[in-house]
Short mmCIF file of C-alpha atoms and ligand atoms in Angstrom, two decimals:
data_model
loop_
_atom_site.label_atom_id
_atom_site.label_comp_id
_atom_site.label_asym_id
_atom_site.label_seq_id
_atom_site.Cartn_x
_atom_site.Cartn_y
_atom_site.Cartn_z
CA MET A 21 0.00 0.00 0.00
CA ILE A 22 1.14 3.54 -0.79
CA ARG A 23 0.12 6.64 1.13
CA LYS A 24 -0.80 9.38 -1.29
CA GLY A 25 -1.74 12.78 0.14
CA GLY A 26 -2.86 11.17 3.38
CA LYS A 27 -4.96 8.60 1.52
CA THR A 28 -3.94 4.96 1.35
CA THR A 29 -4.17 3.61 -2.19
CA LYS A 30 -3.38 0.27 -3.71
CA ASN A 31 -0.35 -0.01 -5.96
CA ASN A 32 -0.50 -2.09 -9.13
CA GLN A 33 0.74 -5.16 -7.35
CA THR A 34 -1.61 -5.24 -4.40
CA PRO A 35 -3.60 -8.48 -4.67
CA ASN A 36 -7.40 -8.41 -4.36
CA PHE A 37 -7.30 -11.59 -2.25
CA LYS A 38 -5.74 -13.12 0.83
CA ILE A 39 -4.43 -16.66 1.18
CA LYS A 40 -6.31 -19.43 2.98
CA SER A 41 -4.50 -22.57 1.85
CA ILE A 42 -0.83 -23.05 1.04
CA GLU A 43 1.43 -25.63 -0.57
CA ALA A 44 4.96 -26.07 0.78
CA ILE A 45 7.87 -25.74 -1.65
CA LYS A 46 11.48 -26.74 -1.03
CA LEU A 47 14.73 -25.69 -2.63
CA ILE A 48 16.94 -28.74 -3.08
CA SER A 49 20.73 -28.23 -3.08
CA LYS A 50 22.69 -27.19 -6.17
CA GLU A 51 24.31 -30.64 -6.36
CA GLU A 52 20.86 -32.23 -6.33
CA ARG A 53 19.63 -29.82 -9.00
CA ILE A 54 22.57 -30.65 -11.27
CA LYS A 55 21.87 -34.37 -10.83
CA ALA A 56 18.15 -33.84 -11.49
CA ILE A 57 18.61 -31.86 -14.70
CA GLU A 58 21.26 -34.29 -16.02
CA LYS A 59 18.86 -37.15 -15.33
CA ALA A 60 16.16 -35.20 -17.20
CA GLY A 61 18.42 -35.08 -20.28
CA LEU A 62 18.85 -31.30 -19.87
CA ASN A 63 15.17 -30.87 -20.66
CA ILE A 64 13.20 -28.88 -18.09
CA PHE A 65 9.97 -30.65 -19.13
CA LEU A 66 11.41 -33.92 -17.82
CA LEU A 67 12.07 -32.62 -14.28
CA LYS A 68 9.88 -33.74 -11.40
CA SER A 69 7.90 -31.00 -9.69
CA ASN A 70 9.46 -31.79 -6.29
CA GLU A 71 12.84 -30.91 -7.84
CA ILE A 72 11.57 -27.39 -8.57
CA PHE A 73 11.43 -24.41 -6.24
CA ILE A 74 9.52 -21.85 -8.31
CA ASP A 75 7.71 -23.23 -11.33
CA LEU A 76 7.36 -20.72 -14.16
CA LEU A 77 6.96 -23.30 -16.90
CA THR A 78 3.45 -22.12 -17.69
CA ASP A 79 0.45 -20.15 -16.52
CA SER A 80 -1.74 -22.91 -17.95
CA GLY A 81 -3.71 -24.92 -15.41
CA THR A 82 -1.34 -23.82 -12.65
CA ASN A 83 -3.67 -21.21 -11.17
CA ALA A 84 -4.95 -20.99 -7.59
CA MET A 85 -8.72 -21.25 -7.40
CA SER A 86 -10.93 -19.20 -5.12
CA GLN A 87 -13.22 -20.40 -2.31
CA GLU A 88 -16.15 -19.63 -4.62
CA GLN A 89 -14.74 -21.98 -7.23
CA TRP A 90 -14.09 -24.73 -4.69
CA SER A 91 -17.58 -24.44 -3.26
CA ALA A 92 -19.14 -24.53 -6.74
CA ILE A 93 -17.16 -27.74 -7.32
CA MET A 94 -18.84 -29.34 -4.29
CA LYS A 95 -22.26 -28.63 -5.78
CA ALA A 96 -21.45 -30.00 -9.24
CA ASP A 97 -23.87 -32.20 -11.13
CA GLU A 98 -22.04 -35.16 -12.64
CA SER A 99 -24.88 -36.38 -14.87
CA TYR A 100 -23.68 -37.71 -18.21
CA ALA A 101 -26.18 -35.66 -20.19
CA GLY A 102 -28.08 -32.46 -19.48
CA ALA A 103 -26.24 -31.65 -16.24
CA LYS A 104 -27.11 -28.45 -14.37
CA SER A 105 -23.38 -27.74 -14.25
CA PHE A 106 -23.38 -27.51 -18.03
CA ASP A 107 -26.10 -24.84 -17.88
CA ASN A 108 -24.08 -22.86 -15.34
CA PHE A 109 -20.99 -23.19 -17.53
CA LYS A 110 -22.79 -22.33 -20.75
CA ASN A 111 -24.54 -19.31 -19.21
CA SER A 112 -21.27 -17.96 -17.85
CA VAL A 113 -19.47 -18.40 -21.21
CA SER A 114 -22.37 -16.76 -23.07
CA GLU A 115 -22.48 -13.88 -20.59
CA VAL A 116 -18.78 -13.12 -20.91
CA THR A 117 -18.30 -13.79 -24.65
CA GLY A 118 -21.74 -13.16 -26.12
CA PHE A 119 -21.56 -16.50 -27.97
CA GLU A 120 -24.84 -18.36 -27.78
CA PHE A 121 -23.58 -21.80 -28.80
CA VAL A 122 -20.90 -23.41 -26.65
CA LEU A 123 -19.10 -26.75 -26.70
CA PRO A 124 -17.05 -27.73 -23.64
CA VAL A 125 -13.70 -29.42 -24.31
CA HIS A 126 -10.97 -30.71 -22.03
CA GLN A 127 -8.45 -28.01 -23.02
CA GLY A 128 -7.54 -25.51 -25.75
CA ARG A 129 -5.97 -27.96 -28.18
CA ALA A 130 -9.12 -30.07 -28.11
CA ALA A 131 -11.03 -27.02 -29.33
CA GLU A 132 -8.47 -26.70 -32.15
CA HIS A 133 -8.82 -30.40 -32.95
CA ILE A 134 -12.60 -30.18 -33.35
CA LEU A 135 -12.71 -26.87 -35.20
CA ASP A 136 -9.92 -27.84 -37.60
CA SER A 137 -11.56 -31.21 -38.31
CA VAL A 138 -14.58 -29.29 -39.60
CA LEU A 139 -12.96 -26.28 -41.24
CA ILE A 140 -9.59 -27.33 -42.72
CA LYS A 141 -9.20 -29.16 -46.03
CA GLU A 142 -5.81 -30.19 -47.38
CA GLY A 143 -3.87 -27.18 -48.66
CA ASN A 144 -6.08 -24.55 -46.97
CA VAL A 145 -4.37 -21.57 -45.42
CA ILE A 146 -5.08 -20.27 -41.91
CA LEU A 147 -3.92 -16.74 -41.21
CA GLY A 148 -3.13 -15.23 -37.85
CA ASN A 149 -0.86 -13.20 -35.58
CA ILE A 150 1.61 -16.02 -34.78
CA HIS A 151 -0.29 -19.23 -34.13
CA PHE A 152 0.51 -20.90 -30.82
CA ASP A 153 2.48 -24.18 -31.19
CA THR A 154 -0.48 -26.54 -30.61
CA THR A 155 -2.58 -24.37 -32.92
CA LEU A 156 -0.05 -24.66 -35.73
CA ALA A 157 0.48 -28.36 -35.03
CA HIS A 158 -3.27 -28.99 -35.42
CA ILE A 159 -3.38 -26.93 -38.63
CA GLU A 160 -0.50 -28.97 -40.05
CA TYR A 161 -2.00 -32.24 -38.81
CA ARG A 162 -5.02 -31.41 -41.02
CA LYS A 163 -2.57 -30.62 -43.86
CA GLY A 164 -3.36 -26.92 -43.68
CA ILE A 165 -0.79 -24.12 -43.88
CA GLY A 166 -0.44 -21.54 -41.12
CA ILE A 167 0.50 -18.07 -42.31
CA ASN A 168 1.84 -15.46 -39.96
CA CYS A 169 0.54 -11.94 -40.55
CA VAL A 170 1.67 -10.24 -37.34
CA ILE A 171 3.13 -6.71 -37.61
CA LYS A 172 6.90 -6.53 -38.15
CA THR A 173 7.48 -4.70 -34.85
CA ALA A 174 6.44 -7.90 -33.07
CA PHE A 175 9.91 -9.27 -33.82
CA ASP A 176 11.76 -6.29 -32.34
CA CYS A 177 12.30 -7.03 -28.64
CA GLU A 178 13.45 -3.50 -27.87
CA LYS A 179 10.84 -1.41 -29.63
CA LYS A 180 7.97 -0.31 -27.44
CA CYS A 181 4.58 -0.59 -29.06
CA ASP A 182 1.22 -0.66 -27.30
CA PHE A 183 -0.22 -3.48 -29.40
CA LYS A 184 2.63 -5.65 -30.62
CA GLY A 185 0.23 -8.54 -31.17
CA ASN A 186 -1.61 -6.71 -33.96
CA ILE A 187 -2.13 -8.21 -37.38
CA ASP A 188 -0.51 -6.38 -40.30
CA LEU A 189 -3.75 -5.52 -42.10
CA GLU A 190 -2.09 -4.80 -45.44
CA LYS A 191 -0.38 -8.16 -45.39
CA LEU A 192 -3.60 -9.84 -44.29
CA GLU A 193 -5.48 -8.37 -47.25
CA GLU A 194 -2.70 -9.34 -49.65
CA VAL A 195 -2.72 -12.94 -48.42
CA LEU A 196 -6.53 -13.09 -48.44
CA GLU A 197 -6.56 -11.81 -52.03
CA LYS A 198 -3.87 -14.26 -53.15
CA ASN A 199 -5.60 -17.23 -51.52
CA LYS A 200 -9.20 -16.48 -52.46
CA GLY A 201 -11.31 -19.59 -52.03
CA ASN A 202 -8.55 -21.36 -50.11
CA VAL A 203 -8.69 -19.71 -46.68
CA ALA A 204 -10.13 -21.90 -43.92
CA TYR A 205 -10.30 -19.08 -41.38
CA VAL A 206 -8.43 -16.19 -39.78
CA LEU A 207 -7.40 -16.54 -36.12
CA THR A 208 -6.31 -13.70 -33.86
CA THR A 209 -4.68 -14.89 -30.65
CA VAL A 210 -5.35 -12.61 -27.68
CA THR A 211 -2.89 -11.96 -26.15
CA CYS A 212 -0.27 -13.17 -28.62
CA ASN A 213 1.55 -15.79 -26.55
CA SER A 214 4.29 -16.69 -29.02
CA GLY A 215 5.02 -12.98 -29.56
CA GLY A 216 5.62 -12.26 -25.86
CA GLY A 217 2.12 -12.10 -24.39
CA GLN A 218 1.51 -8.92 -26.38
CA PRO A 219 -2.01 -7.52 -26.77
CA VAL A 220 -4.08 -6.85 -29.88
CA SER A 221 -6.03 -3.58 -30.13
CA MET A 222 -9.79 -3.41 -30.52
CA GLU A 223 -9.27 -1.40 -33.70
CA ASN A 224 -7.10 -4.16 -35.16
CA ILE A 225 -9.65 -6.83 -34.24
CA ARG A 226 -12.45 -4.75 -35.77
CA LYS A 227 -10.52 -4.14 -39.00
CA THR A 228 -9.49 -7.80 -39.24
CA SER A 229 -13.15 -8.71 -38.89
CA GLU A 230 -14.08 -6.24 -41.64
CA LEU A 231 -11.52 -7.76 -44.00
CA CYS A 232 -12.79 -11.25 -43.20
CA LYS A 233 -16.32 -10.15 -44.05
CA LYS A 234 -15.10 -8.56 -47.29
CA TYR A 235 -13.51 -11.86 -48.31
CA SER A 236 -16.29 -14.02 -46.82
CA VAL A 237 -13.86 -15.77 -44.48
CA LEU A 238 -14.59 -16.90 -40.92
CA PHE A 239 -12.87 -14.99 -38.15
CA PHE A 240 -12.03 -16.61 -34.81
CA LEU A 241 -10.31 -15.50 -31.63
CA ASP A 242 -7.95 -17.75 -29.71
CA ALA A 243 -9.21 -16.37 -26.42
CA ALA A 244 -6.89 -18.13 -23.93
CA ARG A 245 -5.82 -14.79 -22.43
CA PHE A 246 -8.73 -12.62 -23.54
CA ALA A 247 -9.17 -10.89 -20.16
CA GLU A 248 -5.54 -9.80 -20.02
CA ASN A 249 -5.93 -8.47 -23.57
CA CYS A 250 -9.01 -6.50 -22.51
CA PHE A 251 -7.11 -4.99 -19.58
CA PHE A 252 -4.42 -3.73 -21.97
CA ILE A 253 -7.12 -2.27 -24.24
CA LYS A 254 -8.58 -0.43 -21.27
CA LYS A 255 -5.18 0.95 -20.27
CA ARG A 256 -3.77 1.72 -23.71
CA GLU A 257 -6.49 2.27 -26.32
CA LYS A 258 -8.33 5.56 -26.62
CA GLY A 259 -12.02 5.42 -25.86
CA PHE A 260 -11.86 2.41 -23.53
CA GLU A 261 -10.58 4.07 -20.33
CA ASN A 262 -14.04 4.22 -18.76
CA LYS A 263 -15.38 0.89 -19.97
CA SER A 264 -15.47 -2.18 -17.76
CA ILE A 265 -13.47 -5.28 -18.72
CA ARG A 266 -16.79 -7.06 -19.21
CA GLU A 267 -17.92 -4.44 -21.73
CA ILE A 268 -14.59 -4.52 -23.53
CA ALA A 269 -14.68 -8.33 -23.71
CA LEU A 270 -18.19 -8.36 -25.14
CA GLU A 271 -17.20 -5.80 -27.76
CA MET A 272 -14.06 -7.74 -28.66
CA PHE A 273 -15.91 -11.04 -29.11
CA SER A 274 -18.67 -9.27 -31.07
CA PHE A 275 -16.31 -8.97 -34.04
CA ALA A 276 -15.65 -12.71 -34.26
CA ASP A 277 -17.64 -15.68 -35.54
CA GLY A 278 -16.43 -17.72 -32.63
CA CYS A 279 -13.55 -18.52 -30.34
CA THR A 280 -11.39 -21.34 -29.10
CA MET A 281 -10.52 -21.11 -25.44
CA SER A 282 -8.08 -22.80 -23.15
CA ALA A 283 -9.86 -22.09 -19.85
CA LYS A 284 -6.62 -23.11 -18.10
CA LYS A 285 -5.47 -19.52 -18.50
CA ASP A 286 -7.90 -16.63 -18.04
CA ALA A 287 -10.74 -18.70 -16.54
CA ILE A 288 -8.31 -19.38 -13.64
CA VAL A 289 -8.86 -23.15 -13.48
CA ASN A 290 -6.68 -26.25 -13.68
CA MET A 291 -8.40 -27.93 -16.61
CA GLY A 292 -10.91 -27.13 -19.33
CA GLY A 293 -11.75 -25.22 -22.44
CA PHE A 294 -14.50 -24.49 -24.92
CA ILE A 295 -15.46 -23.43 -28.41
CA GLY A 296 -17.93 -20.57 -28.72
CA PHE A 297 -19.99 -20.01 -31.88
CA ARG A 298 -22.22 -17.22 -33.03
CA GLU A 299 -24.09 -19.35 -35.59
CA LYS A 300 -25.86 -22.62 -34.93
CA GLU A 301 -24.84 -24.10 -38.27
CA LEU A 302 -21.14 -24.38 -37.52
CA PHE A 303 -21.87 -25.46 -33.94
CA ASP A 304 -24.02 -28.30 -35.29
CA LYS A 305 -21.21 -29.40 -37.62
CA CYS A 306 -18.77 -29.53 -34.70
CA ILE A 307 -21.03 -31.57 -32.38
CA PRO A 308 -20.27 -35.01 -33.91
CA PHE A 309 -16.53 -34.35 -33.60
CA CYS A 310 -17.01 -33.24 -30.00
CA ILE A 311 -18.79 -36.54 -29.29
CA LEU A 312 -16.08 -38.49 -31.13
CA PHE A 313 -13.01 -36.84 -29.54
CA GLU A 314 -14.25 -35.34 -26.27
CA GLY A 315 -17.66 -36.54 -25.12
CA PHE A 316 -21.35 -35.72 -25.09
CA PRO A 317 -21.85 -32.00 -25.84
CA THR A 318 -23.01 -31.19 -22.31
CA TYR A 319 -19.72 -32.31 -20.77
CA GLY A 320 -17.19 -32.56 -23.63
CA GLY A 321 -14.24 -34.11 -21.84
CA LEU A 322 -14.88 -32.37 -18.53
CA SER A 323 -16.45 -33.44 -15.27
CA GLY A 324 -19.32 -31.42 -13.79
CA ARG A 325 -16.90 -29.96 -11.23
CA ASP A 326 -14.59 -28.66 -13.97
CA LEU A 327 -17.55 -26.97 -15.65
CA GLU A 328 -18.55 -25.32 -12.37
CA ALA A 329 -15.01 -24.07 -11.69
CA ILE A 330 -14.89 -22.47 -15.15
CA ALA A 331 -18.33 -20.91 -14.73
CA VAL A 332 -17.11 -19.05 -11.63
CA GLY A 333 -13.50 -18.48 -12.75
CA LEU A 334 -14.41 -16.81 -16.02
CA LYS A 335 -16.12 -14.04 -14.07
CA GLU A 336 -13.28 -13.70 -11.57
CA GLY A 337 -10.85 -13.43 -14.48
CA ILE A 338 -12.50 -10.25 -15.73
CA GLN A 339 -12.42 -8.41 -12.39
CA GLU A 340 -10.40 -5.28 -12.93
CA ASP A 341 -8.82 -5.34 -9.44
CA TYR A 342 -7.56 -8.84 -10.08
CA LEU A 343 -6.20 -7.99 -13.54
CA ARG A 344 -4.44 -4.87 -12.20
CA TYR A 345 -2.62 -7.00 -9.62
CA ARG A 346 -1.95 -9.82 -12.09
CA ILE A 347 -0.48 -7.70 -14.86
CA GLY A 348 1.20 -5.44 -12.29
CA GLN A 349 3.05 -8.42 -10.83
CA VAL A 350 4.35 -9.51 -14.24
CA LYS A 351 5.38 -5.92 -15.01
CA TYR A 352 7.20 -5.64 -11.68
CA LEU A 353 9.29 -8.71 -12.45
CA GLY A 354 10.06 -7.46 -15.97
CA GLU A 355 11.11 -4.02 -14.77
CA GLU A 356 13.29 -5.37 -11.97
CA LEU A 357 15.06 -7.64 -14.46
CA GLU A 358 15.57 -4.74 -16.84
CA LYS A 359 17.10 -2.68 -14.02
CA ILE A 360 19.87 -5.26 -13.61
CA GLY A 361 20.52 -5.37 -17.36
CA VAL A 362 18.64 -8.52 -18.39
CA PRO A 363 17.32 -8.02 -21.94
CA VAL A 364 13.55 -8.56 -21.93
CA MET A 365 10.81 -8.23 -24.54
CA LYS A 366 9.28 -4.76 -24.29
CA PRO A 367 6.71 -3.76 -23.32
CA ILE A 368 6.29 -6.45 -20.68
CA GLY A 369 3.52 -8.87 -21.71
CA GLY A 370 0.43 -9.98 -19.81
CA HIS A 371 1.22 -13.43 -18.47
CA ALA A 372 4.98 -13.67 -18.60
CA VAL A 373 8.31 -11.91 -18.86
CA PHE A 374 10.11 -13.00 -22.00
CA VAL A 375 13.89 -12.86 -21.67
CA ASN A 376 15.84 -12.43 -24.90
CA GLY A 377 18.04 -15.49 -24.45
CA LYS A 378 19.78 -14.95 -27.79
CA LYS A 379 20.97 -11.57 -26.55
CA PHE A 380 21.66 -12.56 -22.92
CA LEU A 381 23.83 -15.49 -24.08
CA SER A 382 25.03 -13.80 -27.27
CA HIS A 383 28.12 -16.05 -27.45
CA ILE A 384 25.87 -19.10 -28.03
CA PRO A 385 24.75 -19.54 -31.67
CA GLN A 386 21.03 -19.86 -32.29
CA GLU A 387 21.60 -23.44 -33.56
CA GLN A 388 22.64 -24.30 -29.99
CA TYR A 389 19.39 -23.06 -28.45
CA PRO A 390 20.53 -20.13 -26.28
CA SER A 391 17.13 -19.58 -24.62
CA HIS A 392 16.73 -23.26 -23.81
CA THR A 393 20.28 -23.29 -22.48
CA LEU A 394 19.36 -20.30 -20.32
CA ALA A 395 16.37 -22.18 -18.90
CA VAL A 396 18.63 -25.11 -17.96
CA GLU A 397 21.17 -22.80 -16.30
CA LEU A 398 18.47 -20.86 -14.45
CA TYR A 399 17.25 -24.12 -12.98
CA ILE A 400 20.75 -25.13 -11.91
CA GLU A 401 21.36 -21.69 -10.39
CA SER A 402 18.12 -21.33 -8.47
CA GLY A 403 15.63 -24.17 -8.85
CA ILE A 404 13.43 -21.94 -11.02
CA ARG A 405 11.85 -23.62 -14.03
CA ALA A 406 11.27 -21.40 -17.06
CA VAL A 407 10.62 -22.44 -20.66
CA GLU A 408 12.07 -21.74 -24.08
CA ILE A 409 9.85 -20.08 -26.68
CA GLY A 410 12.28 -20.04 -29.57
CA THR A 411 14.30 -22.26 -31.88
CA LEU A 412 13.72 -25.50 -30.00
CA LEU A 413 9.96 -24.87 -29.95
CA ALA A 414 9.87 -23.78 -33.61
CA GLY A 415 10.99 -27.25 -34.76
CA ARG A 416 11.51 -28.14 -38.39
CA ASP A 417 9.90 -27.08 -41.63
CA PRO A 418 7.46 -29.92 -42.47
CA LYS A 419 8.49 -29.82 -46.17
CA THR A 420 12.27 -29.36 -46.07
CA GLU A 421 12.74 -30.82 -42.56
CA LYS A 422 15.28 -28.07 -41.97
CA GLU A 423 15.34 -26.39 -38.58
CA ILE A 424 13.40 -23.15 -38.49
CA MET A 425 15.42 -20.22 -37.13
CA PRO A 426 12.77 -17.85 -35.73
CA GLU A 427 13.59 -14.18 -35.28
CA LEU A 428 12.52 -14.36 -31.66
CA ASP A 429 14.48 -16.73 -29.47
CA LEU A 430 13.15 -16.15 -25.97
CA MET A 431 12.91 -17.70 -22.55
CA ARG A 432 9.56 -17.29 -20.84
CA LEU A 433 9.14 -16.70 -17.12
CA THR A 434 5.44 -17.52 -16.95
CA ILE A 435 3.58 -16.39 -13.88
CA PRO A 436 0.73 -18.62 -12.63
CA ARG A 437 -2.34 -16.70 -11.45
CA ARG A 438 -2.69 -15.92 -7.72
CA VAL A 439 0.15 -18.34 -6.81
CA TYR A 440 3.41 -16.50 -6.14
CA LEU A 441 4.20 -13.38 -4.13
CA LYS A 442 6.42 -10.35 -4.64
CA GLU A 443 9.12 -12.13 -2.62
CA HIS A 444 9.16 -14.92 -5.18
CA MET A 445 9.63 -12.32 -7.93
CA ASP A 446 12.57 -10.86 -5.98
CA TYR A 447 14.12 -14.32 -5.68
CA ILE A 448 13.95 -14.64 -9.49
CA VAL A 449 15.76 -11.32 -9.91
CA GLU A 450 18.49 -12.44 -7.47
CA ALA A 451 18.95 -15.63 -9.52
CA PHE A 452 19.54 -13.59 -12.66
CA LYS A 453 22.12 -11.44 -10.86
CA LYS A 454 24.11 -14.60 -10.16
CA LEU A 455 23.64 -15.97 -13.66
CA LYS A 456 24.90 -12.73 -15.17
CA GLU A 457 28.20 -13.11 -13.36
CA ARG A 458 28.95 -16.46 -14.97
CA LYS A 459 27.09 -16.20 -18.24
CA THR A 460 30.16 -16.18 -20.53
CA GLU A 461 31.16 -19.63 -19.22
CA ILE A 462 27.81 -21.16 -20.22
CA LYS A 463 27.95 -23.58 -23.17
CA GLY A 464 25.15 -24.19 -25.68
CA LEU A 465 23.29 -27.47 -26.15
CA LYS A 466 22.80 -30.06 -28.89
CA PHE A 467 20.36 -32.94 -29.28
CA LYS A 468 21.07 -36.34 -27.81
CA PHE A 469 17.59 -37.47 -28.89
CA GLU A 470 15.30 -35.35 -31.07
CA SER A 471 11.62 -36.18 -30.61
CA PRO A 472 9.68 -36.04 -33.93
CA ILE A 473 6.50 -34.06 -33.00
CA LEU A 474 6.40 -31.03 -30.67
CA ARG A 475 10.01 -31.87 -29.97
CA HIS A 476 10.58 -29.58 -26.98
CA PHE A 477 8.55 -31.86 -24.70
CA GLN A 478 10.49 -35.12 -25.02
CA SER A 479 13.92 -34.43 -26.55
CA THR A 480 17.14 -34.82 -24.58
CA PHE A 481 20.39 -32.87 -24.87
CA THR A 482 24.11 -32.80 -24.26
CA ARG A 483 26.42 -29.81 -24.05
CA ALA A 484 27.82 -28.54 -27.35
CA GLU A 485 31.58 -28.20 -27.72
N1 F0G W 509 -3.68 -21.14 -27.53
C1 F0G W 509 -2.80 -20.43 -26.80
C2 F0G W 509 -2.59 -18.99 -27.10
C3 F0G W 509 -2.08 -21.05 -25.79
O1 F0G W 509 -1.20 -20.34 -25.08
C4 F0G W 509 -2.30 -22.42 -25.53
C5 F0G W 509 -1.57 -23.11 -24.48
C6 F0G W 509 -3.24 -23.11 -26.31
C7 F0G W 509 -3.90 -22.44 -27.31
C8 F0G W 509 -3.54 -24.58 -26.09
O2 F0G W 509 -4.26 -24.72 -24.94
O3 F0G W 509 -2.78 -26.08 -23.41
O4 F0G W 509 -5.22 -25.85 -23.00
O5 F0G W 509 -4.41 -27.21 -24.88
N2 F0G W 509 -0.57 -22.65 -23.90
C9 F0G W 509 0.15 -23.20 -22.79
C10 F0G W 509 1.37 -22.37 -22.53
C11 F0G W 509 0.45 -24.65 -22.90
O6 F0G W 509 2.18 -22.78 -21.69
O7 F0G W 509 1.51 -21.29 -23.11
P1 F0G W 509 -4.15 -26.04 -24.01
#
């Protein structure tokens, strides 16, 4: 709390909650950490959670639920069909998104699986502002082609820009024109995870929607972090300062034909997702695939208790007080790291601080995965688990099988919702201070085993010479 002119006001990091239940964490010794990461083949995905002190692998499904969510769980209806919990879930999704037709799924990629099964034919193109890795993997699994139309500034870590997740509208129109009759849909990811958790402006979403209408193409939102995107719109885009997050969300979704959602992010739950549709026709086409892959359309791969937790969490996720604290905490970490000279993606994104590993370990060539190497070293130094969003994640070109060398090679410090405190953030900064001192001695990595699909999860490594 800060005292301002005699009045006590909340700073951006003051949480709108207090803690009732805790989980103990333990920092094992450096020797034990070295042994653990060697045993895991120098792949942070293969560590055990009890070997980790602060887990910043993801903000997905790692959130702390509220007492309201837990009590809703106790009242869940576990009927196979027509459960009351589905009605609660569906009403909450419709209230927040405005979409009347809703299919529950077990997580975001299941939504992609169903939607792509209906919409993508071999050779179709799917345009967007950097598709997330599972999104692109599903597109390619259906033999579609993902095309990236994000603005060029998105690839400049240093340049400040309010809406770095925006689509380059000129490029979008060019690609739409060139691929007339061959576009499955356009997908805007809010916020743009692979581009650093950067937001997309309402104006950009509106104009993308207009172009889609002009070319008679469906327009979807990947809404995993929609609430964080809405908070940025409120803070940064003219005309939205006095609107509530709920109003901004409804307006944002109003431009789309539907959305895919990993509820594991902004619905503050541990499992779940959905697809929202404006029109019944497409919803009806997706139902058989939901039954085939997920389950009956009133549970779709989720238990009644999961549906209840989402119903409550979606509304908590759009509380402005919560979002101010949430995004404030991420910003605090980013700014503290910047102060000690760690190169980070600017501005700081919504759910994570993205460290420019390629720049921090500039002596390690991109072919030796500098940001992944940094994640391994951060673990050894401090027991913190971060994740690479870069060359390792990008994988190989499906046609040439050559490694893709993305412009952004980053390491993500992903902050789970309502889980860690300011003191944890300070511990992370201290770890980087120590890493900085010995960074020139750090060696890059090469594959010992390269896993064929989504290779970052299962591959193992050795140190490069
Ligand atoms: N879309 C976006 C933008 C995502 O960030 C994710 C997941 C998905 C779709 C897929 O959702 O995991 O529920 O199947 N992102 C997680 C992450 C895994 O760590 O960023 P899912």
